[in-house]
Amino acid sequence: MARPALLMTGPMMPLIEEQLDRAFEVHRLHQAKDREALIAGVAGIIEAVCTGGHTGVKVDGALMARLPRLRIVGNFGVGYDSVDAAAAAARGIVVTNTPDVLTEEVADTTLGLLLMTVRELPQSEQWLRAGRWAKEGDYRLTAGSLRDRSIGILGMGRIGQAIARRCEAFGLPISYCTRRQVDVPYTYYPSPVELAKAVDTLIVITPGGGGTRNIIDAAVLAALGPRGVLINIARGTCVDEAALIEALEKCTILAAGLDVYCGEPDVDPRLLKLDNAVLLPHVGSASIPTRNKMGQLVVDNLAAYAARKPPVTPVPETPFKGW
Ligand code: 8YV
């Protein structure tokens, strides 16, 4: 049987590329000199797309409309804000993502980033590496401590709950905000501003996309207050970056720990100058064991289509109804 045609929107891990090459006839957008010409040339035969937020390509309604035989979009990552799932649903296209396999890794990274930010660990390491400990003495005592903090978690899905479990183990009181209340033993607040007023440490772990754009805005940062610490492990678009930079520059909040940015991989140069910000380059899930599991799940979903089997992890907006 002829292998179905697949459009890959950007470079993927070798384990993805090798296995997809066996199951599909793969057309690589990132290798094309003229991307438009490549799409125009294969539009009529493409049945599957393999994509991910890191490729910078939006798999939107306009692209889907150009691919009349498209049946499945396999997304590398649990967050699929670069794929228009509503447009896919309207066309009967299944979107798959990579949930569960990265939950604990991202939660681990979040707690690491929280500790780094509150206790200024990267800054103090820098102090040692620059030879200042021996020359100038101890690194300053940090204003922040996890010991007297109250945690607010914005988003209480699988990763939010894994973060909460870790915060419980750290002995920290936990509150949360979601659109709909979840069955968890933490204090619920119906809006981000009310949550920010009630706590001094806010962790953002919502999905990205239009529904959460700038959900952390100037009003939420003002409510968080001068002791406030913001941790963003979700998507850059969830935070009004200009408002955050102003709050950090004017010290109207204490500090921020960020793993994600609006224009990533480009980072606003004003953030780089701030010594009350800890900046990670989107490494939430970025270990070899976890990325291998994510990659295999991308392959398993797409290969299921090639074998006319049900996809493993379709997203809720596009439930599987048969190929
Ligand atoms: C990946 C992520 O870095 O799973 C996600 O939603 O943000 C990360 O694990 C990203 O998806 C790579 O495209």
CSV table of C-alpha atoms and ligand atoms in Angstrom, one decimal:
chain,number,residue,atom,x,y,z
A,1,MET,CA,0.0,0.0,0.0
A,2,ALA,CA,1.3,3.5,-0.8
A,3,ARG,CA,2.4,5.5,2.2
A,4,PRO,CA,0.2,8.5,3.0
A,5,ALA,CA,1.7,11.9,2.5
A,6,LEU,CA,2.7,13.9,5.6
A,7,LEU,CA,3.7,17.5,5.9
A,8,MET,CA,6.3,18.2,8.6
A,9,THR,CA,6.3,21.9,9.6
A,10,GLY,CA,9.8,22.0,11.3
A,11,PRO,CA,12.6,19.8,12.4
A,12,MET,CA,11.7,17.0,14.9
A,13,MET,CA,13.7,14.6,17.1
A,14,PRO,CA,15.4,11.8,15.1
A,15,LEU,CA,13.1,9.2,16.6
A,16,ILE,CA,10.2,11.0,15.2
A,17,GLU,CA,11.7,11.7,11.8
A,18,GLU,CA,13.0,8.1,11.4
A,19,GLN,CA,9.7,6.4,12.3
A,20,LEU,CA,7.6,8.8,10.2
A,21,ASP,CA,9.8,8.2,7.2
A,22,ARG,CA,8.9,4.6,7.5
A,23,ALA,CA,5.1,5.1,7.8
A,24,PHE,CA,4.6,8.2,5.6
A,25,GLU,CA,5.9,10.0,2.5
A,26,VAL,CA,7.3,13.0,4.4
A,27,HIS,CA,7.4,16.5,3.0
A,28,ARG,CA,9.6,18.8,5.0
A,29,LEU,CA,8.5,22.4,5.0
A,30,HIS,CA,11.7,23.6,6.7
A,31,GLN,CA,13.9,22.1,4.0
A,32,ALA,CA,12.0,23.8,1.2
A,33,LYS,CA,13.7,26.8,-0.5
A,34,ASP,CA,10.2,28.1,-1.3
A,35,ARG,CA,7.7,27.0,1.3
A,36,GLU,CA,4.7,28.3,-0.6
A,37,ALA,CA,5.7,26.3,-3.7
A,38,LEU,CA,6.2,23.2,-1.5
A,39,ILE,CA,2.7,23.5,0.0
A,40,ALA,CA,1.1,24.3,-3.4
A,41,GLY,CA,2.8,21.2,-4.9
A,42,VAL,CA,1.7,18.7,-2.2
A,43,ALA,CA,-1.5,20.3,-1.0
A,44,GLY,CA,-3.7,17.8,-2.8
A,45,ILE,CA,-2.1,14.7,-1.3
A,46,ILE,CA,-1.3,15.6,2.3
A,47,GLU,CA,-3.3,13.5,4.8
A,48,ALA,CA,-1.3,14.2,7.9
A,49,VAL,CA,0.6,17.1,9.5
A,50,CYS,CA,3.4,16.8,12.1
A,51,THR,CA,4.0,20.1,13.9
A,52,GLY,CA,4.9,21.7,17.3
A,53,GLY,CA,5.0,25.1,18.8
A,54,HIS,CA,8.8,25.3,18.3
A,55,THR,CA,8.4,25.3,14.5
A,56,GLY,CA,6.8,28.7,14.6
A,57,VAL,CA,4.3,27.5,12.0
A,58,LYS,CA,0.6,28.1,12.7
A,59,VAL,CA,-1.6,25.2,11.6
A,60,ASP,CA,-4.6,27.4,11.2
A,61,GLY,CA,-7.9,27.3,9.3
A,62,ALA,CA,-6.3,28.9,6.2
A,63,LEU,CA,-3.6,26.2,6.0
A,64,MET,CA,-6.2,23.4,6.6
A,65,ALA,CA,-8.4,24.8,3.9
A,66,ARG,CA,-5.5,24.3,1.4
A,67,LEU,CA,-5.1,20.6,2.4
A,68,PRO,CA,-8.4,19.0,1.3
A,69,ARG,CA,-7.3,15.4,2.3
A,70,LEU,CA,-5.9,16.4,5.7
A,71,ARG,CA,-7.2,14.0,8.4
A,72,ILE,CA,-4.8,14.3,11.4
A,73,VAL,CA,-2.5,16.9,12.9
A,74,GLY,CA,0.0,15.4,15.3
A,75,ASN,CA,1.4,18.1,17.7
A,76,PHE,CA,4.7,17.7,19.6
A,77,GLY,CA,3.8,19.1,23.0
A,78,VAL,CA,0.9,19.0,25.4
A,79,GLY,CA,0.0,22.7,24.5
A,80,TYR,CA,-1.5,23.0,21.0
A,81,ASP,CA,-2.1,26.7,20.8
A,82,SER,CA,-0.3,26.8,17.4
A,83,VAL,CA,-3.0,24.5,16.0
A,84,ASP,CA,-6.5,25.8,15.5
A,85,ALA,CA,-8.4,22.9,17.1
A,86,ALA,CA,-11.8,24.5,16.4
A,87,ALA,CA,-11.1,24.9,12.7
A,88,ALA,CA,-9.9,21.2,12.7
A,89,ALA,CA,-13.1,20.1,14.5
A,90,ALA,CA,-15.2,21.9,11.9
A,91,ARG,CA,-13.4,20.0,9.1
A,92,GLY,CA,-13.4,16.6,10.8
A,93,ILE,CA,-9.6,16.7,11.3
A,94,VAL,CA,-8.3,15.0,14.5
A,95,VAL,CA,-5.6,16.9,16.5
A,96,THR,CA,-3.4,15.0,18.8
A,97,ASN,CA,-1.0,16.2,21.6
A,98,THR,CA,1.4,14.7,24.1
A,99,PRO,CA,-0.3,14.8,27.6
A,100,ASP,CA,0.7,12.8,30.7
A,101,VAL,CA,4.2,11.8,29.6
A,102,LEU,CA,5.6,15.3,30.5
A,103,THR,CA,3.4,16.1,33.5
A,104,GLU,CA,5.8,15.3,36.3
A,105,GLU,CA,8.8,16.7,34.4
A,106,VAL,CA,7.2,20.1,33.9
A,107,ALA,CA,6.0,20.1,37.5
A,108,ASP,CA,9.6,19.4,38.7
A,109,THR,CA,10.9,22.2,36.5
A,110,THR,CA,8.3,24.6,38.0
A,111,LEU,CA,9.4,23.9,41.5
A,112,GLY,CA,13.0,24.4,40.5
A,113,LEU,CA,12.2,27.7,38.9
A,114,LEU,CA,10.2,28.8,41.9
A,115,LEU,CA,13.1,28.1,44.3
A,116,MET,CA,15.6,29.7,41.9
A,117,THR,CA,13.5,32.8,41.8
A,118,VAL,CA,12.6,33.2,45.4
A,119,ARG,CA,16.0,32.3,46.8
A,120,GLU,CA,18.0,34.0,43.9
A,121,LEU,CA,19.9,30.8,43.3
A,122,PRO,CA,21.2,31.7,39.7
A,123,GLN,CA,22.3,35.1,41.0
A,124,SER,CA,24.1,33.7,44.0
A,125,GLU,CA,25.8,31.0,41.8
A,126,GLN,CA,26.9,33.9,39.5
A,127,TRP,CA,28.4,35.6,42.6
A,128,LEU,CA,30.5,32.5,43.3
A,129,ARG,CA,31.6,32.0,39.6
A,130,ALA,CA,32.6,35.7,39.4
A,131,GLY,CA,34.9,35.2,42.3
A,132,ARG,CA,33.0,37.7,44.4
A,133,TRP,CA,32.4,35.3,47.4
A,134,ALA,CA,36.1,35.2,48.3
A,135,LYS,CA,36.7,38.9,47.4
A,136,GLU,CA,33.6,40.6,48.7
A,137,GLY,CA,32.0,38.1,51.1
A,138,ASP,CA,28.7,36.3,51.4
A,139,TYR,CA,26.0,36.7,48.8
A,140,ARG,CA,23.2,39.0,50.2
A,141,LEU,CA,20.4,37.4,52.2
A,142,THR,CA,17.4,37.0,50.0
A,143,ALA,CA,14.2,39.1,50.6
A,144,GLY,CA,12.2,36.1,49.6
A,145,SER,CA,11.8,32.8,51.3
A,146,LEU,CA,9.5,29.9,50.5
A,147,ARG,CA,8.8,29.4,54.2
A,148,ASP,CA,6.3,32.3,54.6
A,149,ARG,CA,4.7,32.1,51.1
A,150,SER,CA,1.2,31.2,49.9
A,151,ILE,CA,0.9,29.7,46.5
A,152,GLY,CA,-1.8,30.5,43.9
A,153,ILE,CA,-2.0,28.3,40.9
A,154,LEU,CA,-3.7,29.6,37.8
A,155,GLY,CA,-4.8,26.5,35.9
A,156,MET,CA,-5.6,23.2,37.7
A,157,GLY,CA,-5.2,20.6,34.9
A,158,ARG,CA,-2.8,17.6,35.1
A,159,ILE,CA,0.3,19.7,35.4
A,160,GLY,CA,-1.3,22.2,37.8
A,161,GLN,CA,-2.3,19.3,40.1
A,162,ALA,CA,1.2,17.9,39.9
A,163,ILE,CA,2.7,21.3,40.9
A,164,ALA,CA,0.1,21.5,43.7
A,165,ARG,CA,1.1,18.1,45.1
A,166,ARG,CA,4.8,19.3,45.2
A,167,CYS,CA,3.8,22.5,46.9
A,168,GLU,CA,1.8,20.5,49.5
A,169,ALA,CA,5.0,18.5,50.2
A,170,PHE,CA,6.8,21.8,50.7
A,171,GLY,CA,4.2,22.7,53.4
A,172,LEU,CA,2.8,25.6,51.4
A,173,PRO,CA,-0.9,26.7,51.5
A,174,ILE,CA,-2.4,26.4,48.0
A,175,SER,CA,-5.2,28.3,46.3
A,176,TYR,CA,-6.2,28.2,42.6
A,177,CYS,CA,-8.2,29.7,39.9
A,178,THR,CA,-9.8,28.0,36.9
A,179,ARG,CA,-12.8,28.7,34.7
A,180,ARG,CA,-14.7,25.8,36.4
A,181,GLN,CA,-14.0,24.6,39.9
A,182,VAL,CA,-12.1,21.3,40.1
A,183,ASP,CA,-12.4,18.5,42.8
A,184,VAL,CA,-9.2,19.4,44.6
A,185,PRO,CA,-8.6,20.2,48.3
A,186,TYR,CA,-7.4,23.8,47.7
A,187,THR,CA,-9.1,27.2,48.1
A,188,TYR,CA,-10.9,28.3,44.9
A,189,TYR,CA,-11.0,31.9,43.6
A,190,PRO,CA,-13.1,32.6,40.5
A,191,SER,CA,-10.8,35.3,39.0
A,192,PRO,CA,-7.1,35.8,38.6
A,193,VAL,CA,-7.3,39.2,40.4
A,194,GLU,CA,-9.0,37.6,43.4
A,195,LEU,CA,-6.4,34.8,43.4
A,196,ALA,CA,-3.6,37.3,43.2
A,197,LYS,CA,-5.0,39.3,46.1
A,198,ALA,CA,-5.2,36.3,48.3
A,199,VAL,CA,-1.6,34.9,47.7
A,200,ASP,CA,1.9,36.3,47.2
A,201,THR,CA,3.2,33.7,44.7
A,202,LEU,CA,1.4,33.1,41.5
A,203,ILE,CA,2.2,30.1,39.2
A,204,VAL,CA,0.7,30.2,35.7
A,205,ILE,CA,0.0,26.8,34.1
A,206,THR,CA,-3.0,27.4,31.9
A,207,PRO,CA,-3.3,26.4,28.2
A,208,GLY,CA,-2.2,29.1,25.8
A,209,GLY,CA,-4.2,30.6,22.9
A,210,GLY,CA,-6.9,33.2,22.6
A,211,GLY,CA,-8.8,32.3,25.8
A,212,THR,CA,-5.8,33.1,28.1
A,213,ARG,CA,-4.1,35.9,26.2
A,214,ASN,CA,-2.8,38.4,28.8
A,215,ILE,CA,-4.7,36.7,31.6
A,216,ILE,CA,-2.0,38.0,33.8
A,217,ASP,CA,-2.3,41.8,33.2
A,218,ALA,CA,-1.3,45.0,35.1
A,219,ALA,CA,-4.3,44.6,37.4
A,220,VAL,CA,-3.3,41.0,38.4
A,221,LEU,CA,0.3,42.1,39.0
A,222,ALA,CA,-0.9,45.1,41.2
A,223,ALA,CA,-3.1,42.7,43.2
A,224,LEU,CA,-0.1,40.4,43.7
A,225,GLY,CA,1.7,43.3,45.4
A,226,PRO,CA,5.3,44.1,46.3
A,227,ARG,CA,6.0,40.7,47.9
A,228,GLY,CA,4.7,39.1,44.8
A,229,VAL,CA,6.5,36.4,42.8
A,230,LEU,CA,5.2,35.4,39.3
A,231,ILE,CA,6.2,32.0,37.8
A,232,ASN,CA,5.2,31.4,34.2
A,233,ILE,CA,5.7,27.9,32.9
A,234,ALA,CA,2.7,28.0,30.5
A,235,ARG,CA,2.9,30.2,27.4
A,236,GLY,CA,4.4,33.7,27.0
A,237,THR,CA,1.0,34.9,25.6
A,238,CYS,CA,-0.6,34.3,29.0
A,239,VAL,CA,1.2,37.3,30.5
A,240,ASP,CA,1.1,40.9,29.4
A,241,GLU,CA,4.9,41.1,29.0
A,242,ALA,CA,5.1,44.9,28.9
A,243,ALA,CA,3.1,45.1,32.2
A,244,LEU,CA,5.4,42.5,33.8
A,245,ILE,CA,8.5,44.3,32.7
A,246,GLU,CA,7.2,47.5,34.2
A,247,ALA,CA,6.3,45.8,37.4
A,248,LEU,CA,9.7,44.3,37.7
A,249,GLU,CA,11.5,47.5,36.8
A,250,LYS,CA,9.5,49.5,39.3
A,251,CYS,CA,9.7,46.7,41.9
A,252,THR,CA,5.9,46.7,42.3
A,253,ILE,CA,6.3,42.9,42.5
A,254,LEU,CA,9.4,41.2,44.0
A,255,ALA,CA,10.5,38.9,41.2
A,256,ALA,CA,9.5,36.7,38.3
A,257,GLY,CA,10.6,33.3,37.0
A,258,LEU,CA,9.9,32.7,33.4
A,259,ASP,CA,10.3,29.7,31.1
A,260,VAL,CA,8.2,31.1,28.2
A,261,TYR,CA,8.1,34.4,26.3
A,262,CYS,CA,5.9,36.2,23.8
A,263,GLY,CA,8.4,36.3,21.0
A,264,GLU,CA,10.5,33.2,21.9
A,265,PRO,CA,13.1,32.3,21.1
A,266,ASP,CA,13.7,36.1,21.0
A,267,VAL,CA,13.5,37.5,24.5
A,268,ASP,CA,12.7,41.2,25.2
A,269,PRO,CA,16.2,42.8,26.0
A,270,ARG,CA,14.7,44.7,28.9
A,271,LEU,CA,14.1,41.3,30.7
A,272,LEU,CA,17.7,40.4,30.2
A,273,LYS,CA,18.8,43.5,32.2
A,274,LEU,CA,16.6,42.7,35.3
A,275,ASP,CA,18.3,41.0,38.3
A,276,ASN,CA,14.9,40.2,39.8
A,277,ALA,CA,14.0,37.9,36.9
A,278,VAL,CA,15.1,34.3,36.4
A,279,LEU,CA,14.9,33.4,32.7
A,280,LEU,CA,14.9,29.8,31.4
A,281,PRO,CA,14.8,29.0,27.6
A,282,HIS,CA,11.5,27.0,27.5
A,283,VAL,CA,13.0,23.9,29.1
A,284,GLY,CA,9.9,22.7,31.1
A,285,SER,CA,9.9,19.3,29.5
A,286,ALA,CA,13.3,19.4,28.0
A,287,SER,CA,15.0,16.2,29.2
A,288,ILE,CA,16.0,13.3,26.9
A,289,PRO,CA,13.8,10.7,28.7
A,290,THR,CA,10.7,13.0,28.7
A,291,ARG,CA,11.2,14.3,25.1
A,292,ASN,CA,11.7,10.7,23.9
A,293,LYS,CA,8.3,9.8,25.4
A,294,MET,CA,6.7,12.9,23.9
A,295,GLY,CA,8.3,12.1,20.5
A,296,GLN,CA,7.1,8.5,20.6
A,297,LEU,CA,3.5,9.6,21.4
A,298,VAL,CA,3.6,11.9,18.4
A,299,VAL,CA,4.7,8.9,16.2
A,300,ASP,CA,2.1,6.6,17.8
A,301,ASN,CA,-0.7,9.0,17.1
A,302,LEU,CA,0.3,9.6,13.5
A,303,ALA,CA,1.2,5.9,12.8
A,304,ALA,CA,-2.3,5.0,14.2
A,305,TYR,CA,-3.7,7.0,11.3
A,306,ALA,CA,-1.5,5.3,8.7
A,307,ALA,CA,-2.7,1.9,10.1
A,308,ARG,CA,-6.3,3.2,10.2
A,309,LYS,CA,-6.4,2.6,14.0
A,310,PRO,CA,-7.8,5.1,16.6
A,311,PRO,CA,-5.4,7.9,17.7
A,312,VAL,CA,-3.9,7.5,21.2
A,313,THR,CA,-4.4,11.0,22.5
A,314,PRO,CA,-6.8,13.2,20.5
A,315,VAL,CA,-7.5,16.6,22.1
A,316,PRO,CA,-10.9,17.1,23.6
A,317,GLU,CA,-12.1,19.5,20.8
A,318,THR,CA,-11.6,16.8,18.1
A,319,PRO,CA,-12.8,13.4,19.5
A,320,PHE,CA,-12.1,10.4,17.2
A,321,LYS,CA,-15.1,9.4,15.2
A,322,GLY,CA,-13.5,7.0,12.7
A,323,TRP,CA,-11.1,7.6,9.7
B,1,8YV,C1,7.7,21.8,24.2
B,1,8YV,C2,5.6,22.5,25.6
B,1,8YV,O1,8.8,22.5,24.4
B,1,8YV,O2,4.4,20.5,25.8
B,1,8YV,C3,4.4,21.7,25.6
B,1,8YV,O3,3.3,22.3,25.4
B,1,8YV,O4,5.6,23.7,25.7
B,1,8YV,C4,7.0,21.9,25.5
B,1,8YV,O5,6.9,20.7,26.2
B,1,8YV,C5,7.1,22.4,23.0
B,1,8YV,O6,5.8,21.9,22.8
B,1,8YV,C6,7.9,22.1,21.7
B,1,8YV,O7,7.2,22.4,20.6
